[in-house]
Amino acid sequence: MTTLQDARRLGAQGFVARIRERDMPAFGRTVDAIREVADDERASASALAAIILQDAALTTKVLKLANSAYFNPSRAHISTVSRALVALGFDAVANMALSLVLIDALLRGGVRERVVTEMARAFHAAVQARTLAALKADPNPEEVFISALLARVGEMAFWCFGDEAAQSLDSTLATGVPAEVAEQNVLGYRLRQITLGLVKDWRLGGLLTSVIEQGERGGDREKCVALAHSLARQAEGGWEAPPTRQVLDQIAKHLDRPLDEVLPLIADNAVAAAQAAVNYGAHEAARLIPLPRSGGAVTVQEEDESSGPNPLLQLKILRDLSMLIAGKPNLNDVLTLALEGIFRGIGMDRALFAMLTPDRQSLVGKAGLGPGADALVRAFHFALDGSPGELVNTVVTRQQSFVVTNAFDAPVRLERLTRAGGVPPFVIAPIVVHGRTIGVFYADRTKAEATLSEEDATGVLHFVQQASMGFEHVAARGARA
């Protein structure tokens, strides 16, 4: 519980630290993981895909956004995270993941009316800002979108996690005291300082920092965000109200376009913002975005979303893998898509790829998906000691696949696998390139009373076969180079 005394004693930076360490640690870890990939010039898009795929709920939401009209106007269906990265680009998918994790964290409660109001303004401003940036020929409107969406992240976090302090500030604001005065009087600092602290702490981008520090005093990009937020706030008082018309005039001037040309775009953006909020899971916020054409709230239909793995999804991912192999794939892309197919398409609880070391003396885990997969990857380290009748040695040396439904009927010894955390039922199969084993895929079901049908096992082996073809294709291309 954050009391008013705590909030004053902590100060803005102390409150930032509390949010980071106590209230939103998962978001901080996701930000760190994505930024680490983004800052590493050697990292591929598959590294970002792996981060997203570790969270099944996040995967579903990213794919839903990737198939929405706002992000995918061509409506070309996207079945996999790997395909989303190709179609939409690294930055767009990374921003989707960041904002989805953030919104999930902020929809927990607190002074809910204030949280939802801030979120509605954020979505409205983000969609408007992206259009303004595009009309100004901005090279990266998506960066402007995310900066507008997160420009008041500290305010949202305070209302969500501020407890008693948030209630006290809410009561003061309800009396009509201006926000800047109320915040300083009640807390001793501005909520904007929390936003700035979080943005710097989470390294959310230079543009966002500039937006908070400079606002309309900055360049075109900062001004797009500032004007969009001003419009989102003023429109709540009515689209025909003088304050709103004044902001619209400022926008037209900023774009150097007639107001009559700008207004239809602004109106369409309000509707698009409401739909975007729904697609992000912020349904209450969607209903608060003012729509100029209807003059009131509308019901925004949520787009269809498939839940859980299914045969149709399996076929779509296999098709994507075949298309990838037909082109000029790299090993990381083949690996990531095959793991995604086994994990999501077949519905295995964990999927792992392990590779032989250059001296071919050991098999070492390289990548995995699913709950607990990271620990399994770390433990999946086996010496190829030639021990007869042992699972790992047999798979690698005899290039033999195994489907094991229970430990009692296993045709080989499983002790090393089980010590590493592997459990039946599982499938393990070698990747063979030009007659040589280079690695293995392993997939299991870990839930109590889990079963593995013959159809599911065959499906896993089919993905392994396709991956082997992809690895052969890459190897052949390298030999020709």
JSON list of C-alpha atoms in Angstrom, two decimals, residues 222-389:
[
{"chain": "A", "resi": 222, "resn": "GLU", "atom": "CA", "xyz": [7.51, 16.21, -30.99]},
{"chain": "A", "resi": 223, "resn": "LYS", "atom": "CA", "xyz": [4.90, 18.69, -32.16]},
{"chain": "A", "resi": 224, "resn": "CYS", "atom": "CA", "xyz": [2.88, 15.93, -33.83]},
{"chain": "A", "resi": 225, "resn": "VAL", "atom": "CA", "xyz": [2.70, 14.09, -30.51]},
{"chain": "A", "resi": 226, "resn": "ALA", "atom": "CA", "xyz": [1.93, 17.23, -28.50]},
{"chain": "A", "resi": 227, "resn": "LEU", "atom": "CA", "xyz": [-0.84, 18.35, -30.86]},
{"chain": "A", "resi": 228, "resn": "ALA", "atom": "CA", "xyz": [-2.34, 14.85, -30.94]},
{"chain": "A", "resi": 229, "resn": "HIS", "atom": "CA", "xyz": [-2.49, 14.72, -27.14]},
{"chain": "A", "resi": 230, "resn": "SER", "atom": "CA", "xyz": [-3.99, 18.18, -27.00]},
{"chain": "A", "resi": 231, "resn": "LEU", "atom": "CA", "xyz": [-6.66, 17.12, -29.51]},
{"chain": "A", "resi": 232, "resn": "ALA", "atom": "CA", "xyz": [-7.44, 13.91, -27.61]},
{"chain": "A", "resi": 233, "resn": "ARG", "atom": "CA", "xyz": [-7.92, 15.86, -24.40]},
{"chain": "A", "resi": 234, "resn": "GLN", "atom": "CA", "xyz": [-9.96, 18.74, -25.84]},
{"chain": "A", "resi": 235, "resn": "ALA", "atom": "CA", "xyz": [-12.22, 16.52, -27.99]},
{"chain": "A", "resi": 236, "resn": "GLU", "atom": "CA", "xyz": [-13.66, 15.06, -24.80]},
{"chain": "A", "resi": 237, "resn": "GLY", "atom": "CA", "xyz": [-15.40, 18.42, -24.37]},
{"chain": "A", "resi": 238, "resn": "GLY", "atom": "CA", "xyz": [-17.00, 18.17, -27.81]},
{"chain": "A", "resi": 239, "resn": "TRP", "atom": "CA", "xyz": [-15.70, 18.29, -31.36]},
{"chain": "A", "resi": 240, "resn": "GLU", "atom": "CA", "xyz": [-17.48, 21.57, -32.03]},
{"chain": "A", "resi": 241, "resn": "ALA", "atom": "CA", "xyz": [-16.31, 23.25, -28.82]},
{"chain": "A", "resi": 242, "resn": "PRO", "atom": "CA", "xyz": [-13.97, 26.26, -29.28]},
{"chain": "A", "resi": 243, "resn": "PRO", "atom": "CA", "xyz": [-10.95, 24.62, -27.57]},
{"chain": "A", "resi": 244, "resn": "THR", "atom": "CA", "xyz": [-11.19, 21.64, -29.93]},
{"chain": "A", "resi": 245, "resn": "ARG", "atom": "CA", "xyz": [-11.57, 23.87, -33.01]},
{"chain": "A", "resi": 246, "resn": "GLN", "atom": "CA", "xyz": [-8.52, 25.83, -31.88]},
{"chain": "A", "resi": 247, "resn": "VAL", "atom": "CA", "xyz": [-6.40, 22.65, -31.74]},
{"chain": "A", "resi": 248, "resn": "LEU", "atom": "CA", "xyz": [-7.73, 21.58, -35.15]},
{"chain": "A", "resi": 249, "resn": "ASP", "atom": "CA", "xyz": [-6.65, 24.94, -36.58]},
{"chain": "A", "resi": 250, "resn": "GLN", "atom": "CA", "xyz": [-3.19, 24.42, -35.06]},
{"chain": "A", "resi": 251, "resn": "ILE", "atom": "CA", "xyz": [-2.98, 20.96, -36.66]},
{"chain": "A", "resi": 252, "resn": "ALA", "atom": "CA", "xyz": [-3.98, 22.30, -40.08]},
{"chain": "A", "resi": 253, "resn": "LYS", "atom": "CA", "xyz": [-1.34, 25.02, -39.75]},
{"chain": "A", "resi": 254, "resn": "HIS", "atom": "CA", "xyz": [1.29, 22.49, -38.69]},
{"chain": "A", "resi": 255, "resn": "LEU", "atom": "CA", "xyz": [0.51, 20.35, -41.72]},
{"chain": "A", "resi": 256, "resn": "ASP", "atom": "CA", "xyz": [0.22, 23.37, -44.00]},
{"chain": "A", "resi": 257, "resn": "ARG", "atom": "CA", "xyz": [-3.07, 22.01, -45.32]},
{"chain": "A", "resi": 258, "resn": "PRO", "atom": "CA", "xyz": [-6.63, 23.39, -45.41]},
{"chain": "A", "resi": 259, "resn": "LEU", "atom": "CA", "xyz": [-8.73, 22.49, -42.39]},
{"chain": "A", "resi": 260, "resn": "ASP", "atom": "CA", "xyz": [-11.42, 20.98, -44.64]},
{"chain": "A", "resi": 261, "resn": "GLU", "atom": "CA", "xyz": [-8.85, 18.52, -45.96]},
{"chain": "A", "resi": 262, "resn": "VAL", "atom": "CA", "xyz": [-7.64, 17.59, -42.48]},
{"chain": "A", "resi": 263, "resn": "LEU", "atom": "CA", "xyz": [-11.01, 17.10, -40.76]},
{"chain": "A", "resi": 264, "resn": "PRO", "atom": "CA", "xyz": [-12.06, 13.85, -42.53]},
{"chain": "A", "resi": 265, "resn": "LEU", "atom": "CA", "xyz": [-8.72, 12.26, -41.62]},
{"chain": "A", "resi": 266, "resn": "ILE", "atom": "CA", "xyz": [-9.09, 13.34, -37.99]},
{"chain": "A", "resi": 267, "resn": "ALA", "atom": "CA", "xyz": [-12.60, 11.90, -37.85]},
{"chain": "A", "resi": 268, "resn": "ASP", "atom": "CA", "xyz": [-11.51, 8.58, -39.33]},
{"chain": "A", "resi": 269, "resn": "ASN", "atom": "CA", "xyz": [-8.62, 8.44, -36.88]},
{"chain": "A", "resi": 270, "resn": "ALA", "atom": "CA", "xyz": [-10.95, 8.69, -33.90]},
{"chain": "A", "resi": 271, "resn": "VAL", "atom": "CA", "xyz": [-12.81, 5.60, -35.09]},
{"chain": "A", "resi": 272, "resn": "ALA", "atom": "CA", "xyz": [-9.51, 3.82, -35.83]},
{"chain": "A", "resi": 273, "resn": "ALA", "atom": "CA", "xyz": [-8.27, 4.69, -32.33]},
{"chain": "A", "resi": 274, "resn": "ALA", "atom": "CA", "xyz": [-11.32, 3.10, -30.72]},
{"chain": "A", "resi": 275, "resn": "GLN", "atom": "CA", "xyz": [-10.75, -0.06, -32.76]},
{"chain": "A", "resi": 276, "resn": "ALA", "atom": "CA", "xyz": [-7.03, -0.04, -31.91]},
{"chain": "A", "resi": 277, "resn": "ALA", "atom": "CA", "xyz": [-7.87, 0.16, -28.20]},
{"chain": "A", "resi": 278, "resn": "VAL", "atom": "CA", "xyz": [-10.14, -2.88, -28.54]},
{"chain": "A", "resi": 279, "resn": "ASN", "atom": "CA", "xyz": [-7.46, -4.80, -30.41]},
{"chain": "A", "resi": 280, "resn": "TYR", "atom": "CA", "xyz": [-5.01, -4.04, -27.59]},
{"chain": "A", "resi": 281, "resn": "GLY", "atom": "CA", "xyz": [-7.55, -5.31, -25.05]},
{"chain": "A", "resi": 282, "resn": "ALA", "atom": "CA", "xyz": [-8.46, -1.88, -23.63]},
{"chain": "A", "resi": 283, "resn": "HIS", "atom": "CA", "xyz": [-12.22, -2.17, -24.14]},
{"chain": "A", "resi": 284, "resn": "GLU", "atom": "CA", "xyz": [-13.23, 0.40, -21.54]},
{"chain": "A", "resi": 285, "resn": "ALA", "atom": "CA", "xyz": [-10.82, 2.93, -23.01]},
{"chain": "A", "resi": 286, "resn": "ALA", "atom": "CA", "xyz": [-12.27, 2.37, -26.49]},
{"chain": "A", "resi": 287, "resn": "ARG", "atom": "CA", "xyz": [-15.70, 3.44, -25.30]},
{"chain": "A", "resi": 288, "resn": "LEU", "atom": "CA", "xyz": [-14.32, 6.74, -23.95]},
{"chain": "A", "resi": 289, "resn": "ILE", "atom": "CA", "xyz": [-12.76, 7.93, -27.22]},
{"chain": "A", "resi": 290, "resn": "PRO", "atom": "CA", "xyz": [-15.03, 10.68, -28.62]},
{"chain": "A", "resi": 291, "resn": "LEU", "atom": "CA", "xyz": [-16.25, 9.98, -32.15]},
{"chain": "A", "resi": 292, "resn": "PRO", "atom": "CA", "xyz": [-17.08, 13.12, -34.14]},
{"chain": "A", "resi": 293, "resn": "ARG", "atom": "CA", "xyz": [-19.48, 11.59, -36.62]},
{"chain": "A", "resi": 294, "resn": "SER", "atom": "CA", "xyz": [-21.77, 9.84, -34.17]},
{"chain": "A", "resi": 295, "resn": "GLY", "atom": "CA", "xyz": [-21.39, 12.32, -31.34]},
{"chain": "A", "resi": 296, "resn": "GLY", "atom": "CA", "xyz": [-21.21, 9.52, -28.81]},
{"chain": "A", "resi": 297, "resn": "ALA", "atom": "CA", "xyz": [-19.88, 6.09, -28.00]},
{"chain": "A", "resi": 298, "resn": "VAL", "atom": "CA", "xyz": [-20.23, 3.24, -30.47]},
{"chain": "A", "resi": 299, "resn": "THR", "atom": "CA", "xyz": [-19.89, -0.47, -30.12]},
{"chain": "A", "resi": 300, "resn": "VAL", "atom": "CA", "xyz": [-16.61, -1.57, -31.61]},
{"chain": "A", "resi": 301, "resn": "GLN", "atom": "CA", "xyz": [-16.63, -5.18, -32.73]},
{"chain": "A", "resi": 302, "resn": "GLU", "atom": "CA", "xyz": [-13.70, -7.26, -31.68]},
{"chain": "A", "resi": 303, "resn": "GLU", "atom": "CA", "xyz": [-12.08, -9.16, -34.50]},
{"chain": "A", "resi": 304, "resn": "ASP", "atom": "CA", "xyz": [-12.18, -12.96, -34.57]},
{"chain": "A", "resi": 305, "resn": "GLU", "atom": "CA", "xyz": [-9.34, -14.65, -32.78]},
{"chain": "A", "resi": 306, "resn": "SER", "atom": "CA", "xyz": [-8.47, -18.31, -32.79]},
{"chain": "A", "resi": 307, "resn": "SER", "atom": "CA", "xyz": [-7.75, -19.70, -29.35]},
{"chain": "A", "resi": 308, "resn": "GLY", "atom": "CA", "xyz": [-5.10, -22.33, -28.84]},
{"chain": "A", "resi": 309, "resn": "PRO", "atom": "CA", "xyz": [-3.29, -24.60, -31.26]},
{"chain": "A", "resi": 310, "resn": "ASN", "atom": "CA", "xyz": [-5.29, -26.30, -34.00]},
{"chain": "A", "resi": 311, "resn": "PRO", "atom": "CA", "xyz": [-4.75, -28.30, -37.21]},
{"chain": "A", "resi": 312, "resn": "LEU", "atom": "CA", "xyz": [-5.50, -25.32, -39.43]},
{"chain": "A", "resi": 313, "resn": "LEU", "atom": "CA", "xyz": [-2.83, -23.26, -37.68]},
{"chain": "A", "resi": 314, "resn": "GLN", "atom": "CA", "xyz": [-0.41, -26.17, -38.06]},
{"chain": "A", "resi": 315, "resn": "LEU", "atom": "CA", "xyz": [-1.00, -26.23, -41.81]},
{"chain": "A", "resi": 316, "resn": "LYS", "atom": "CA", "xyz": [-0.55, -22.47, -42.09]},
{"chain": "A", "resi": 317, "resn": "ILE", "atom": "CA", "xyz": [2.77, -22.58, -40.27]},
{"chain": "A", "resi": 318, "resn": "LEU", "atom": "CA", "xyz": [3.93, -25.50, -42.42]},
{"chain": "A", "resi": 319, "resn": "ARG", "atom": "CA", "xyz": [3.03, -23.45, -45.48]},
{"chain": "A", "resi": 320, "resn": "ASP", "atom": "CA", "xyz": [5.03, -20.49, -44.16]},
{"chain": "A", "resi": 321, "resn": "LEU", "atom": "CA", "xyz": [7.97, -22.80, -43.50]},
{"chain": "A", "resi": 322, "resn": "SER", "atom": "CA", "xyz": [7.78, -24.21, -47.03]},
{"chain": "A", "resi": 323, "resn": "MET", "atom": "CA", "xyz": [7.68, -20.70, -48.48]},
{"chain": "A", "resi": 324, "resn": "LEU", "atom": "CA", "xyz": [10.66, -19.72, -46.35]},
{"chain": "A", "resi": 325, "resn": "ILE", "atom": "CA", "xyz": [12.67, -22.73, -47.52]},
{"chain": "A", "resi": 326, "resn": "ALA", "atom": "CA", "xyz": [11.83, -21.94, -51.15]},
{"chain": "A", "resi": 327, "resn": "GLY", "atom": "CA", "xyz": [13.50, -18.56, -50.77]},
{"chain": "A", "resi": 328, "resn": "LYS", "atom": "CA", "xyz": [16.87, -17.79, -49.23]},
{"chain": "A", "resi": 329, "resn": "PRO", "atom": "CA", "xyz": [16.42, -18.61, -45.56]},
{"chain": "A", "resi": 330, "resn": "ASN", "atom": "CA", "xyz": [18.99, -18.44, -42.81]},
{"chain": "A", "resi": 331, "resn": "LEU", "atom": "CA", "xyz": [19.27, -21.07, -40.10]},
{"chain": "A", "resi": 332, "resn": "ASN", "atom": "CA", "xyz": [17.80, -18.86, -37.39]},
{"chain": "A", "resi": 333, "resn": "ASP", "atom": "CA", "xyz": [14.62, -18.20, -39.38]},
{"chain": "A", "resi": 334, "resn": "VAL", "atom": "CA", "xyz": [14.13, -21.90, -40.17]},
{"chain": "A", "resi": 335, "resn": "LEU", "atom": "CA", "xyz": [14.78, -22.83, -36.55]},
{"chain": "A", "resi": 336, "resn": "THR", "atom": "CA", "xyz": [12.41, -20.22, -35.12]},
{"chain": "A", "resi": 337, "resn": "LEU", "atom": "CA", "xyz": [9.55, -21.07, -37.46]},
{"chain": "A", "resi": 338, "resn": "ALA", "atom": "CA", "xyz": [9.91, -24.83, -36.85]},
{"chain": "A", "resi": 339, "resn": "LEU", "atom": "CA", "xyz": [9.89, -24.28, -33.08]},
{"chain": "A", "resi": 340, "resn": "GLU", "atom": "CA", "xyz": [6.85, -22.02, -33.41]},
{"chain": "A", "resi": 341, "resn": "GLY", "atom": "CA", "xyz": [5.07, -24.70, -35.45]},
{"chain": "A", "resi": 342, "resn": "ILE", "atom": "CA", "xyz": [5.77, -27.43, -32.90]},
{"chain": "A", "resi": 343, "resn": "PHE", "atom": "CA", "xyz": [4.89, -25.20, -29.93]},
{"chain": "A", "resi": 344, "resn": "ARG", "atom": "CA", "xyz": [1.81, -23.46, -31.32]},
{"chain": "A", "resi": 345, "resn": "GLY", "atom": "CA", "xyz": [0.73, -25.59, -34.28]},
{"chain": "A", "resi": 346, "resn": "ILE", "atom": "CA", "xyz": [0.99, -28.98, -32.54]},
{"chain": "A", "resi": 347, "resn": "GLY", "atom": "CA", "xyz": [0.35, -27.57, -29.09]},
{"chain": "A", "resi": 348, "resn": "MET", "atom": "CA", "xyz": [3.34, -29.06, -27.32]},
{"chain": "A", "resi": 349, "resn": "ASP", "atom": "CA", "xyz": [4.07, -27.58, -23.88]},
{"chain": "A", "resi": 350, "resn": "ARG", "atom": "CA", "xyz": [7.79, -27.16, -24.63]},
{"chain": "A", "resi": 351, "resn": "ALA", "atom": "CA", "xyz": [9.81, -27.27, -27.83]},
{"chain": "A", "resi": 352, "resn": "LEU", "atom": "CA", "xyz": [13.62, -27.21, -27.92]},
{"chain": "A", "resi": 353, "resn": "PHE", "atom": "CA", "xyz": [16.43, -27.29, -30.45]},
{"chain": "A", "resi": 354, "resn": "ALA", "atom": "CA", "xyz": [19.89, -28.56, -29.52]},
{"chain": "A", "resi": 355, "resn": "MET", "atom": "CA", "xyz": [23.01, -28.55, -31.69]},
{"chain": "A", "resi": 356, "resn": "LEU", "atom": "CA", "xyz": [26.19, -30.57, -31.81]},
{"chain": "A", "resi": 357, "resn": "THR", "atom": "CA", "xyz": [29.34, -28.73, -30.78]},
{"chain": "A", "resi": 358, "resn": "PRO", "atom": "CA", "xyz": [31.95, -28.16, -33.53]},
{"chain": "A", "resi": 359, "resn": "ASP", "atom": "CA", "xyz": [34.03, -31.09, -32.24]},
{"chain": "A", "resi": 360, "resn": "ARG", "atom": "CA", "xyz": [30.85, -33.28, -32.36]},
{"chain": "A", "resi": 361, "resn": "GLN", "atom": "CA", "xyz": [31.50, -34.45, -28.80]},
{"chain": "A", "resi": 362, "resn": "SER", "atom": "CA", "xyz": [28.48, -32.87, -27.12]},
{"chain": "A", "resi": 363, "resn": "LEU", "atom": "CA", "xyz": [24.85, -31.94, -27.77]},
{"chain": "A", "resi": 364, "resn": "VAL", "atom": "CA", "xyz": [23.96, -28.51, -26.36]},
{"chain": "A", "resi": 365, "resn": "GLY", "atom": "CA", "xyz": [20.58, -26.77, -26.06]},
{"chain": "A", "resi": 366, "resn": "LYS", "atom": "CA", "xyz": [20.33, -23.59, -28.15]},
{"chain": "A", "resi": 367, "resn": "ALA", "atom": "CA", "xyz": [16.71, -22.36, -28.15]},
{"chain": "A", "resi": 368, "resn": "GLY", "atom": "CA", "xyz": [13.37, -23.30, -26.67]},
{"chain": "A", "resi": 369, "resn": "LEU", "atom": "CA", "xyz": [9.77, -22.21, -26.32]},
{"chain": "A", "resi": 370, "resn": "GLY", "atom": "CA", "xyz": [7.21, -22.75, -23.60]},
{"chain": "A", "resi": 371, "resn": "PRO", "atom": "CA", "xyz": [7.01, -22.51, -19.80]},
{"chain": "A", "resi": 372, "resn": "GLY", "atom": "CA", "xyz": [10.25, -23.71, -18.27]},
{"chain": "A", "resi": 373, "resn": "ALA", "atom": "CA", "xyz": [11.95, -24.04, -21.66]},
{"chain": "A", "resi": 374, "resn": "ASP", "atom": "CA", "xyz": [14.78, -21.68, -20.71]},
{"chain": "A", "resi": 375, "resn": "ALA", "atom": "CA", "xyz": [15.81, -23.93, -17.81]},
{"chain": "A", "resi": 376, "resn": "LEU", "atom": "CA", "xyz": [15.55, -27.00, -20.04]},
{"chain": "A", "resi": 377, "resn": "VAL", "atom": "CA", "xyz": [17.78, -25.38, -22.68]},
{"chain": "A", "resi": 378, "resn": "ARG", "atom": "CA", "xyz": [20.43, -24.65, -20.05]},
{"chain": "A", "resi": 379, "resn": "ALA", "atom": "CA", "xyz": [20.30, -28.21, -18.71]},
{"chain": "A", "resi": 380, "resn": "PHE", "atom": "CA", "xyz": [20.22, -29.84, -22.14]},
{"chain": "A", "resi": 381, "resn": "HIS", "atom": "CA", "xyz": [23.96, -30.52, -22.34]},
{"chain": "A", "resi": 382, "resn": "PHE", "atom": "CA", "xyz": [24.98, -34.10, -23.04]},
{"chain": "A", "resi": 383, "resn": "ALA", "atom": "CA", "xyz": [28.35, -35.65, -23.82]},
{"chain": "A", "resi": 384, "resn": "LEU", "atom": "CA", "xyz": [28.20, -38.09, -26.72]},
{"chain": "A", "resi": 385, "resn": "ASP", "atom": "CA", "xyz": [30.01, -40.83, -24.85]},
{"chain": "A", "resi": 386, "resn": "GLY", "atom": "CA", "xyz": [28.90, -43.76, -26.98]},
{"chain": "A", "resi": 387, "resn": "SER", "atom": "CA", "xyz": [27.00, -45.38, -24.13]},
{"chain": "A", "resi": 388, "resn": "PRO", "atom": "CA", "xyz": [24.85, -48.10, -25.76]},
{"chain": "A", "resi": 389, "resn": "GLY", "atom": "CA", "xyz": [21.09, -48.05, -25.36]}
]
